[in-house]
XYZ file of C-alpha atoms in Angstrom:
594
model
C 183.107 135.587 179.608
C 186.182 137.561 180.307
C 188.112 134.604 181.170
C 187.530 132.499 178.352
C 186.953 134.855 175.367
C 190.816 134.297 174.115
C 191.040 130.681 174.834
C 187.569 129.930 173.358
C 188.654 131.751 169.754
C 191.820 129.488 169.894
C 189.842 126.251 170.977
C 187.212 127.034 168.163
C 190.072 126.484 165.703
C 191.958 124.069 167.389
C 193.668 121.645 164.583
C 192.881 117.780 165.417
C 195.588 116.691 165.491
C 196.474 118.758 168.925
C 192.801 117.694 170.053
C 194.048 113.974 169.527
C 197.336 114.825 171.057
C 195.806 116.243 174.037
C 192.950 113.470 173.869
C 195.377 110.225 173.763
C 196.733 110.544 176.670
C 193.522 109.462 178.395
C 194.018 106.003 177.016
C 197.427 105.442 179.018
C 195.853 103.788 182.301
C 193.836 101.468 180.225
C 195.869 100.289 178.126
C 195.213 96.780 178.513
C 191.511 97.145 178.424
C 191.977 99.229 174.913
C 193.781 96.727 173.369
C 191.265 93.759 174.308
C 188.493 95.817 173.056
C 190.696 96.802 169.859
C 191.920 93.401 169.352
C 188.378 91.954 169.372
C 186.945 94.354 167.014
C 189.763 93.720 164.463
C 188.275 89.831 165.129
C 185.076 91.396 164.347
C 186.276 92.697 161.140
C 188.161 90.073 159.905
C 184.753 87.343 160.948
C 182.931 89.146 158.822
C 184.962 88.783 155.855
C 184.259 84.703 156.046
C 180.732 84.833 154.399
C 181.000 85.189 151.281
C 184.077 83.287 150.707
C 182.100 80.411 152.574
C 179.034 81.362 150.032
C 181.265 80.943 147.170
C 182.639 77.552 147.927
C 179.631 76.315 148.785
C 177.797 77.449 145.530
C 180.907 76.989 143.182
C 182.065 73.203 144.713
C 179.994 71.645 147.359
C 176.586 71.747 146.022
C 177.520 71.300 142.208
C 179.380 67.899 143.622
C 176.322 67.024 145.850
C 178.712 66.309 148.778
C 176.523 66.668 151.697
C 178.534 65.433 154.302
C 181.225 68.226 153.489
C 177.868 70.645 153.249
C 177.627 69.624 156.981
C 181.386 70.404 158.016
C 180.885 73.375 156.570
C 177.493 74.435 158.177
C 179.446 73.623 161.714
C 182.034 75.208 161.012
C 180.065 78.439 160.281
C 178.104 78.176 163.608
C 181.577 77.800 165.379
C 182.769 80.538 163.951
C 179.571 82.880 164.642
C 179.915 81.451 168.270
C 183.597 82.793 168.321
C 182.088 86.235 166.621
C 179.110 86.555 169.505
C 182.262 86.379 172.324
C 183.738 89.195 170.664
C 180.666 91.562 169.755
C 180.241 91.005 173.775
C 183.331 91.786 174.500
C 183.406 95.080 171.939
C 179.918 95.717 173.205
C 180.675 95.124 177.271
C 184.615 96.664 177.684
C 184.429 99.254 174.951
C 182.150 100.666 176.897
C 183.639 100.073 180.488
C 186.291 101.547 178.617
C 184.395 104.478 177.466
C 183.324 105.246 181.079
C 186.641 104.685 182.813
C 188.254 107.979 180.313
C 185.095 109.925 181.131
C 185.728 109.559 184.606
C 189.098 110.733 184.719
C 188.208 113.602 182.081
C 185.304 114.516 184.827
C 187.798 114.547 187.601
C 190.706 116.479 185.646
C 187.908 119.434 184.739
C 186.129 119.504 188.453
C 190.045 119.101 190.080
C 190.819 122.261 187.675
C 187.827 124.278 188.556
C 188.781 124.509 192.304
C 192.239 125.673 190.915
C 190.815 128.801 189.186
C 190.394 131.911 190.516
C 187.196 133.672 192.124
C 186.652 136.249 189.235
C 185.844 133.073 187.115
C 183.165 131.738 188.792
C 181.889 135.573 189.332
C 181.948 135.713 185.253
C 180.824 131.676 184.568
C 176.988 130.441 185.383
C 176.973 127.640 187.118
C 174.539 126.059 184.538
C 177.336 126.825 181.735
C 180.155 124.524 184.101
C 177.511 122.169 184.240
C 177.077 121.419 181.246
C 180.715 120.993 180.582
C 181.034 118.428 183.268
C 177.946 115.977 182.103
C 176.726 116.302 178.842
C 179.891 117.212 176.618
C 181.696 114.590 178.516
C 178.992 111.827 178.376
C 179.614 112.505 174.344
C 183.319 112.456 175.004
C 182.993 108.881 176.919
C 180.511 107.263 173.908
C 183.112 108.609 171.769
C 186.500 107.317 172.636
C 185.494 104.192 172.263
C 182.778 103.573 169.244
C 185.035 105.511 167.025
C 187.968 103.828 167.343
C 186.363 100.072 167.083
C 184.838 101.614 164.214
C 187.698 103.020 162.567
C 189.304 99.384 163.074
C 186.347 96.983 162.164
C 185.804 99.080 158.945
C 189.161 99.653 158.229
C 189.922 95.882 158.165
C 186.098 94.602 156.179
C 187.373 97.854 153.680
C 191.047 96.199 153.000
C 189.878 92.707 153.204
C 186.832 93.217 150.948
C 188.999 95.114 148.336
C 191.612 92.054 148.172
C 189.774 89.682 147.641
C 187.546 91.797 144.999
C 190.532 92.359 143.280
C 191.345 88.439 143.456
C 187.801 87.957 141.910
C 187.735 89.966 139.332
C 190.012 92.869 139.140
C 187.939 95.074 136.696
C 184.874 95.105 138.904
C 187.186 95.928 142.132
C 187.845 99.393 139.964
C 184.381 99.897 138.986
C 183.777 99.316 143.169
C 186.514 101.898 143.819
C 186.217 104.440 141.488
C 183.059 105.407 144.183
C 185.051 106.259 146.694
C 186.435 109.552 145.466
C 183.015 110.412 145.296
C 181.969 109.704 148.669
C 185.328 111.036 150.486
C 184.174 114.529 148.388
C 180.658 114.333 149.228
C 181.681 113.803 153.270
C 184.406 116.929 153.172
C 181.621 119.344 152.034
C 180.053 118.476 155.523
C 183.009 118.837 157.618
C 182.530 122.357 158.574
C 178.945 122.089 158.318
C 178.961 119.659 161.100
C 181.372 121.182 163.325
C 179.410 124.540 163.836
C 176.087 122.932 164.098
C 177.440 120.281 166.812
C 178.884 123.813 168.730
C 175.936 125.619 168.157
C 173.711 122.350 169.704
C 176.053 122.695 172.933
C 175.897 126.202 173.614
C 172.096 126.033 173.084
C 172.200 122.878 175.660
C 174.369 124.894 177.841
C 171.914 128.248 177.945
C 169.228 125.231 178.907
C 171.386 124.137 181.898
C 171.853 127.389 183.157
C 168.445 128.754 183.039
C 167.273 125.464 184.566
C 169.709 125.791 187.453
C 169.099 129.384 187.732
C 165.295 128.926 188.164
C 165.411 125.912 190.478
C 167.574 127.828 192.858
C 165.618 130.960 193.157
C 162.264 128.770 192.634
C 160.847 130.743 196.337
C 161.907 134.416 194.937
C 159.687 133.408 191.494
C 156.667 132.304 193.610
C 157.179 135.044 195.638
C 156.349 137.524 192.947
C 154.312 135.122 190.763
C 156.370 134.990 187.745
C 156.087 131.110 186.945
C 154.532 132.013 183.524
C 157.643 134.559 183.069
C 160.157 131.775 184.188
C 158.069 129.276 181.918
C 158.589 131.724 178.837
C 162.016 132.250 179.070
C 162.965 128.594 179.158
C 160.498 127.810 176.200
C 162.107 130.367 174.281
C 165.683 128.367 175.123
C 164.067 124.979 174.200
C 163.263 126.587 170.896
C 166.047 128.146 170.317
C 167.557 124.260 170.897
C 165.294 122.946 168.865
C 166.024 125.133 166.122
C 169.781 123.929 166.578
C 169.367 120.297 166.849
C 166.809 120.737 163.536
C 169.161 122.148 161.791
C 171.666 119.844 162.364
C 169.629 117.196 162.160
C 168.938 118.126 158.416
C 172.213 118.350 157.769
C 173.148 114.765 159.583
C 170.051 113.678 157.035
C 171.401 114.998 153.616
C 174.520 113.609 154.453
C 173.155 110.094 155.859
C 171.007 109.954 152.282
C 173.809 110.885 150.264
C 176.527 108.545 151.321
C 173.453 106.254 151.242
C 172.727 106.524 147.872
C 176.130 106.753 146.613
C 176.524 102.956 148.156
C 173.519 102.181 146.657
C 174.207 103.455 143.120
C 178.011 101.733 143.024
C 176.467 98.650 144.025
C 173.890 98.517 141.465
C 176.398 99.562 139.134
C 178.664 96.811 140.201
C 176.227 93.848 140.390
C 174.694 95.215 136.779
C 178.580 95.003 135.508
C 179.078 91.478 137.331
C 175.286 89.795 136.324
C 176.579 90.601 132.687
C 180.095 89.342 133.519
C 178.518 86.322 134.656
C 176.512 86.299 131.806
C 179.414 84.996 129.488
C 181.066 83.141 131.859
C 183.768 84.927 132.663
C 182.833 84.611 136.624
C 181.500 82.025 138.056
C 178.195 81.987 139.790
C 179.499 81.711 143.129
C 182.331 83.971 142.254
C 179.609 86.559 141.224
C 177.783 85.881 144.421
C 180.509 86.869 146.724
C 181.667 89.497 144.758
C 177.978 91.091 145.714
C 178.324 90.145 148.928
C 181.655 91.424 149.084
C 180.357 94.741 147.467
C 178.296 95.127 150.435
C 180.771 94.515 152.834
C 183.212 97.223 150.957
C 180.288 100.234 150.782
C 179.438 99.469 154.776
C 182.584 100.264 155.759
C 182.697 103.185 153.939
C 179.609 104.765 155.515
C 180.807 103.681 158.594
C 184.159 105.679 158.071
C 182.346 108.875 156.505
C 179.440 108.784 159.653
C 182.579 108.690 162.339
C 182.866 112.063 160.332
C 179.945 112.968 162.363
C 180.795 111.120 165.563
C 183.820 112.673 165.048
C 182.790 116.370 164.737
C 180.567 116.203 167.797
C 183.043 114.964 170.120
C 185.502 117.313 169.533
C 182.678 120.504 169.752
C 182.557 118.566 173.420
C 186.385 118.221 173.942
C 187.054 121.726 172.746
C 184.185 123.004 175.119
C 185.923 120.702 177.959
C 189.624 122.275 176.922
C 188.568 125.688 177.629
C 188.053 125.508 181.013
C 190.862 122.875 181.611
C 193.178 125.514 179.857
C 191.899 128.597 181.659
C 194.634 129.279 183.967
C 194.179 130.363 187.237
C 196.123 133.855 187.734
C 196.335 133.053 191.811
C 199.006 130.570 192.408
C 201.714 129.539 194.819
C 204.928 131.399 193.757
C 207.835 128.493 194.049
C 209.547 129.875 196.719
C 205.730 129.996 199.110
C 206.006 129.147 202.607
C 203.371 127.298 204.956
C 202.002 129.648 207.611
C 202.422 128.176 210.882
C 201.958 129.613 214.734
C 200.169 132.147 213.338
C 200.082 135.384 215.789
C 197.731 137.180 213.547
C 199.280 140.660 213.181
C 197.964 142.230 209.379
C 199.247 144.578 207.479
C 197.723 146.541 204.637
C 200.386 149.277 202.783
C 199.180 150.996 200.004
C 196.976 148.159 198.638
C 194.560 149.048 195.931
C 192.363 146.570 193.560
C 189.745 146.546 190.814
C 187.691 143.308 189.676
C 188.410 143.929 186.080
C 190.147 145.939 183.231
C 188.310 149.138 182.545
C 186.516 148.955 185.817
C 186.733 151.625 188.181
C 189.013 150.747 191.326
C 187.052 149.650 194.468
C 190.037 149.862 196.886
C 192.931 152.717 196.359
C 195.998 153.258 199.030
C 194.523 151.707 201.565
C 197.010 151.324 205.023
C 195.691 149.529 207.485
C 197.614 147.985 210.737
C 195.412 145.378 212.788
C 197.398 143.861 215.970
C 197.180 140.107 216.603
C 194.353 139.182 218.853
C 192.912 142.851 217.728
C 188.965 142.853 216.792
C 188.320 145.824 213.993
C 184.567 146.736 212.845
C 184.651 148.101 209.176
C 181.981 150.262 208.115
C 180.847 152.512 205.095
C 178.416 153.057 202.177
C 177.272 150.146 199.987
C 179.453 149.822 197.572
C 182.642 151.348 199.781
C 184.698 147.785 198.915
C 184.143 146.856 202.579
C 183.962 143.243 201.792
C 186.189 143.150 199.087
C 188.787 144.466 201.487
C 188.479 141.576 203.670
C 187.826 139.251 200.755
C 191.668 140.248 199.438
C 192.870 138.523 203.039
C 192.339 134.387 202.047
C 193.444 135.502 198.512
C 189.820 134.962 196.873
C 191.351 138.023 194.703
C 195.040 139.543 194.302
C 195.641 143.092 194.837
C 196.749 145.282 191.912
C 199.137 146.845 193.673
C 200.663 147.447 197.155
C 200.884 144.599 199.659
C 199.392 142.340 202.734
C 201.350 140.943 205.433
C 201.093 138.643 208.235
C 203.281 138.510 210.783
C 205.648 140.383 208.384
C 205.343 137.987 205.768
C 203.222 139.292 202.329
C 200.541 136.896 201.396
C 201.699 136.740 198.107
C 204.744 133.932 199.279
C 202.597 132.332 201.473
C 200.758 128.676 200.406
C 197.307 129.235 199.190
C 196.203 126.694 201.297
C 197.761 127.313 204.360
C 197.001 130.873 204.040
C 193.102 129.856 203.497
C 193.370 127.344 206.647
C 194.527 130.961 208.951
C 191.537 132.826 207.788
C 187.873 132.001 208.752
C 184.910 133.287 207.251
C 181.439 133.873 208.471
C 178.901 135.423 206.505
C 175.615 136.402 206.239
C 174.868 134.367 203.465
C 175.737 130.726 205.013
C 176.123 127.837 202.728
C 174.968 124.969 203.815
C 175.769 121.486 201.801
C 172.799 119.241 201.607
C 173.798 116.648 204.025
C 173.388 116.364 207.956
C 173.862 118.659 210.599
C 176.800 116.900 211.614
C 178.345 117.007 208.015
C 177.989 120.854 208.178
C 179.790 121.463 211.155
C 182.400 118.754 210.271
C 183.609 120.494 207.652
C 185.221 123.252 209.626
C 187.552 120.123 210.392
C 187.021 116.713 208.234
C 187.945 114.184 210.313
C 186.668 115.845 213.647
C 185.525 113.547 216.378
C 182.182 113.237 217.867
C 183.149 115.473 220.937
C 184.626 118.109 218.720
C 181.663 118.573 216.854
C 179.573 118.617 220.265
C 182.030 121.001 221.593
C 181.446 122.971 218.686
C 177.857 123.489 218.361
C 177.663 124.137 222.411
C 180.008 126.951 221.960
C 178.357 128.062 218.613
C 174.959 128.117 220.910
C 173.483 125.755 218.253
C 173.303 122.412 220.852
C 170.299 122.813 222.330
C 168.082 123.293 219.140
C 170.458 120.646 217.063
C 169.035 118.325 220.063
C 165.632 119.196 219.409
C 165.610 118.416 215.716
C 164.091 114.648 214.442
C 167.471 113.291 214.452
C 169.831 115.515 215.856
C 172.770 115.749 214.841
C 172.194 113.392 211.738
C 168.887 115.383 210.600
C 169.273 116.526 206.882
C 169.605 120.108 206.378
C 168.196 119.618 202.670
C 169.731 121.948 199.752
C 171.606 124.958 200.909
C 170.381 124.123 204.373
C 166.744 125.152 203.752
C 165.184 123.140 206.071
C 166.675 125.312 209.117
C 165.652 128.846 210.103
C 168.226 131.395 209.265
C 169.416 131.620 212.764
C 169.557 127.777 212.749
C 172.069 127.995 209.628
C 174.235 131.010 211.130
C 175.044 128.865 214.204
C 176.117 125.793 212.702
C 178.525 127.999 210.622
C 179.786 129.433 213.478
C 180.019 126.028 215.015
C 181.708 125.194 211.596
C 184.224 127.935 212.022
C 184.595 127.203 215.811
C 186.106 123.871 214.547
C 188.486 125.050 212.209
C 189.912 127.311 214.670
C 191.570 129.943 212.639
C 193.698 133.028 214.087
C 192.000 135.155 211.990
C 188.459 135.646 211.229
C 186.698 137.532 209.610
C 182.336 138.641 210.088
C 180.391 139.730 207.097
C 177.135 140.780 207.845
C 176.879 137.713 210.021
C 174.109 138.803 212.200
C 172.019 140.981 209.637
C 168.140 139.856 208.957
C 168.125 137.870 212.212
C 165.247 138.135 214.699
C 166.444 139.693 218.073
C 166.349 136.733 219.763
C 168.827 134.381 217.184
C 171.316 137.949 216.847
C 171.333 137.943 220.568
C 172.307 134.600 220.781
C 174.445 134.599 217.677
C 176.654 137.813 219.070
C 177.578 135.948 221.854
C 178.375 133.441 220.102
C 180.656 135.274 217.933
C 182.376 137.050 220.759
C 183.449 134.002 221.948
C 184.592 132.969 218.625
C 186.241 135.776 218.431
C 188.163 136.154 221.640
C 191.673 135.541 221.082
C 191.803 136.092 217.047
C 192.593 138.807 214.979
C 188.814 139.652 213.750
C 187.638 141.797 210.761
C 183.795 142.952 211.418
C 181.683 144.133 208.435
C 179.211 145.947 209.798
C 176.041 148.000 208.196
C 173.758 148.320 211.211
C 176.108 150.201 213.367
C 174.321 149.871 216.578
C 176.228 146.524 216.052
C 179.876 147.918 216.881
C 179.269 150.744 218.899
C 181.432 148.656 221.371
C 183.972 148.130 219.380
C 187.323 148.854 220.498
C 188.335 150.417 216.716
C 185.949 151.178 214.012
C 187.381 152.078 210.526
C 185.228 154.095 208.264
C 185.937 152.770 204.455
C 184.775 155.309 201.473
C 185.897 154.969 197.460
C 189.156 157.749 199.142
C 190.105 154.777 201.395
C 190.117 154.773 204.971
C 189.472 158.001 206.268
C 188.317 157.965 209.896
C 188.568 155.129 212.669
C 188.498 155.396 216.728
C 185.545 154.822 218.956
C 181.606 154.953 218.358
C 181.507 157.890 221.085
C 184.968 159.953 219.088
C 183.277 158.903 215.598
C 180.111 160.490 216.329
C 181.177 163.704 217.789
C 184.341 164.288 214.919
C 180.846 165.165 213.175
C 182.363 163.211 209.820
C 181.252 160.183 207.292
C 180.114 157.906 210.323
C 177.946 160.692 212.267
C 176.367 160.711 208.882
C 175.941 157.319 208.585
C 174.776 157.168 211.650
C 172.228 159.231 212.273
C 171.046 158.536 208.798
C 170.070 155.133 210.308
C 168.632 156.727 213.483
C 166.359 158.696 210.906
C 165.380 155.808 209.683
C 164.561 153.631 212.514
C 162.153 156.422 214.051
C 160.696 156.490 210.832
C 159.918 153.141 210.308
């Protein structure tokens, strides 16, 4: 989308050394833990370079001399040491990956912290579905990651040296033969590089369109029954999964060329090599034993190797994850506290719109143009207009959820612009006809007008809210769960306790969107009362697109694409004979036609 079309061009190219610059830093709070599990897989390594030495003495001296008793030393010294090598697989196995999960944590929290930094127009142009999978599968990859590869890096680094050394000890000549494969195989791996970094992308923006249309569907699961379009819904995600499945098939053939070749390549050097040593052997140049652990050495060299060229792979699909997880984590928000922002305190409420105009994108036409506008503290304003007029964008440019492009807002004299975000967001309170409720209690709901708010306060609130005598009346009150976006309550159920919400947080200046549209008579009877109490007092902004609504309304501003062009009275409104007597008697026409 808009917002992430430059950084995700730079992100697709990022160099890895910046990723692992950026990455690192993750590691800092655990150190401690990192270098346990480090430490222990360099024990790891280096246990599992004992074998074949151990083979060779055993073959070369002890048996040839018959010496059982040292045969027995040996044997317990063996099972000591693969005692000693069990404690540290555990403790590779156990704390890598408490490890692992303590970095994915803190990457979740640094992306979700971030996301409630950015601005509105980013969640208007990003599917929920898309930040979701961001947030869980990329980083589950990202937490697997930063551990396994680095243990593996170490372990294999160390059986790779060690193995070498000692090969070259053995018998130098063979040691090159051993080597000369590796050329090969670091080749044979780069050819992939590319290969696997597009098709691990690919796999996650596949996953991602998954996500989305899964969260997508779920959500408006009652608006597919409604028209009967399961097999529809059912389609489209089946055409997602096989688009996925195409993906991860492709990959997955190249993951299997390159698994088979580095494979075979292992294979082939160590048939080469034990062909070379048997012969060696042969005339005595080696000794058994010696020829022994030089196989068993070979094996220990090529493992490593294929370890080292698969973190390739491990490698490549993290950082499709990490580069997916940087481009939201670098999207910066353009709505900010400037350094010199003030906190709004004893608010009066007066606000002040001069010349303000705005447009939610470049190349979009403007939905607000010189609009002036003077509301009075305490003052209660009904806005209405055609759909489409910018009659909640006005009001939404109050809290800041978008920045003017030009002109200013004030209150009390002071432009919103050098004013904290978050006290500016604690003045203004929303209602709207759309109320969000979170999936917990009733309680829950209304508490989070004011976290922290006592018992009292919350009863205080719903009684004024006129929400107290049905909140009684539900299985457990106050503590009854609402369930997902409060569907378990009527609509005029949810609209109170959002009032009741709002009555808690007790702003100076509020704001009504639609909030009593698509309500039976009875709730909007209830509900307007309960809003002019709410509102009594504050500076109030009233959206409006049933007009018999306002008609009592003190001032009523009429908002068209040219601005603001009439306000007064219902009674003046209607007889000026302008935009509102349209308005309104095209909504008379249509009442005594329906």
């Amino acid at each position: 989308h808009p917002y992430m079309a430059v950084y995700t061009t730079a992100a697709g190219t990022l160099p890895c050394r910046i990723m692992l610059k950026r990455f690192l830093p993750y590691y800092k709070p655990y150190l401690g833990l990192a270098a346990l599990d480090l430490s222990c897989a360099l024990g790891l390594g280096l246990a599992d370079l004992v074998f074949p030495a151990a083979t060779k003495r055993v073959v070369d001296v002890i048996v040839p001399s018959g010496d059982l008793p040292a045969l027995a030393r040996f044997a317990v010294l063996l099972v000591l040491l693969y005692v000693v090598r069990a404690v540290l697989e555990f403790v590779v196995g156990y704390y890598g990956h408490v490890l692992g999960v303590n970095i994915q944590h803190d990457l979740r929290r640094d992306i979700y912290r971030h996301l409630h930094t950015l601005d509105t127009r980013f969640f208007d142009d990003t599917k929920t579905g898309q930040i979701m999978s961001r947030i869980v599968g990329d980083l589950f990859d990202l937490a697997e990651i930063s551990h396994h590869l680095p243990e593996d890096l170490i372990m294999a680094s160390v059986r790779l040296v060690g193995s070498l050394i000692v090969m070259m000890a053995i018998e130098w000549r063979l040691a090159l033969v051993v080597f000369a494969i590796v050329p090969v195989l670091i080749a044979f791996s780069a050819t992939f590089r590319d290969k696997f970094r597009k098709a691990f992308k690919r796999n996650k923006e596949t996953m991602a369109a998954i996500n989305e249309h899964i969260e997508e569907s779920v959500s408006g699961v009652r608006v597919v029954r409604a028209f009967g379009n399961e097999d529809f819904e059912t389609a489209r995600f089946d055409e997602g999964n096989a688009t996925f499945r195409a993906s991860r098939i492709a990959s997955v053939w190249h993951i299997g060329v390159f698994n088979t070749g580095v494979s075979f390549l292992s294979n082939l050097g160590l048939v080469i090599v034990l062909t070379a040593g048997g012969y060696a052997a042969f005339r005595g140049s080696v000794s058994m034993g010696a020829y022994i652990a030089f196989a068993l050495y070979v094996a220990r060299f090529f493992q490593p190797i294929e370890t080292l060229v698969r973190s390739m792979e491990l490698f490549q699909e993290g950082a499709a994850g990490f580069r997916r997880f940087l481009e939201i984590v670098d999207t910066e928000p353009s709505i900010v506290d400037v350094p010199d922002a003030v906190e709004l305190a004893s608010i009066r409420g007066d606000v002040v719109f001069s010349g303000v105009g705005f447009r939610y994108g470049d190349g979009l036409d403007r939905v607000l143009e010189h609009v002036d506008l003077s509301v009075a503290a305490g003052e209660t304003v009904a806005i209405v207009g055609p759909s489409g007029a910018g009659k909640t964008t006005l009001c939404s440019l109050i809290p800041r959820f978008y920045d003017i492009e030009e002109g200013s807002i004030s209150i009390d004299g002071l432009d919103i612009r050098h004013a904290t975000i978050a006290s500016l967001r604690q003045a203004v309170g929303l209602v709207q006809q759309d109320v969000f409720l979170f999936s917990g209690s009733v309680r829950d709901n209304i508490a989070y007008g004011r976290l922290g708010a006592s018992d009292h306060d919350i009863e205080a609130a719903a009684k004024a809210a006129n929400a107290l005598d049905f909140i009684r009346e539900l299985p457990q009150g106050f503590e009854t769960l609402v369930g997902e976006r409060g569907v378990k309550l009527s609509g005029g159920q949810k609209q109170r306790i959002a009032i009741a919400r709002m009555f808690l947080k007790d702003p100076p200046i509020l704001i009504l969107d639609e909030a009593t549209s698509s309500l039976d008579t009875m709730s909007e009877l209830a509900i307007r009362e309960s809003l002019e109490r709410l509102s009594k007092g504050r500076t109030t902004f009233i959206i409006a697109h049933r007009l018999a609504t306002i008609r009592h309304a003190a001032r009523i501003l009429v908002l068209t694409e040219d601005g603001i062009v009439e306000q007064g009275r219902h009674d003046d409104l209607v007889n000026s004979g302008g935009v509102y007597k349209r308005l309104y008697d095209a909504q008379v026409e249509s009442l005594l036609v329906s």
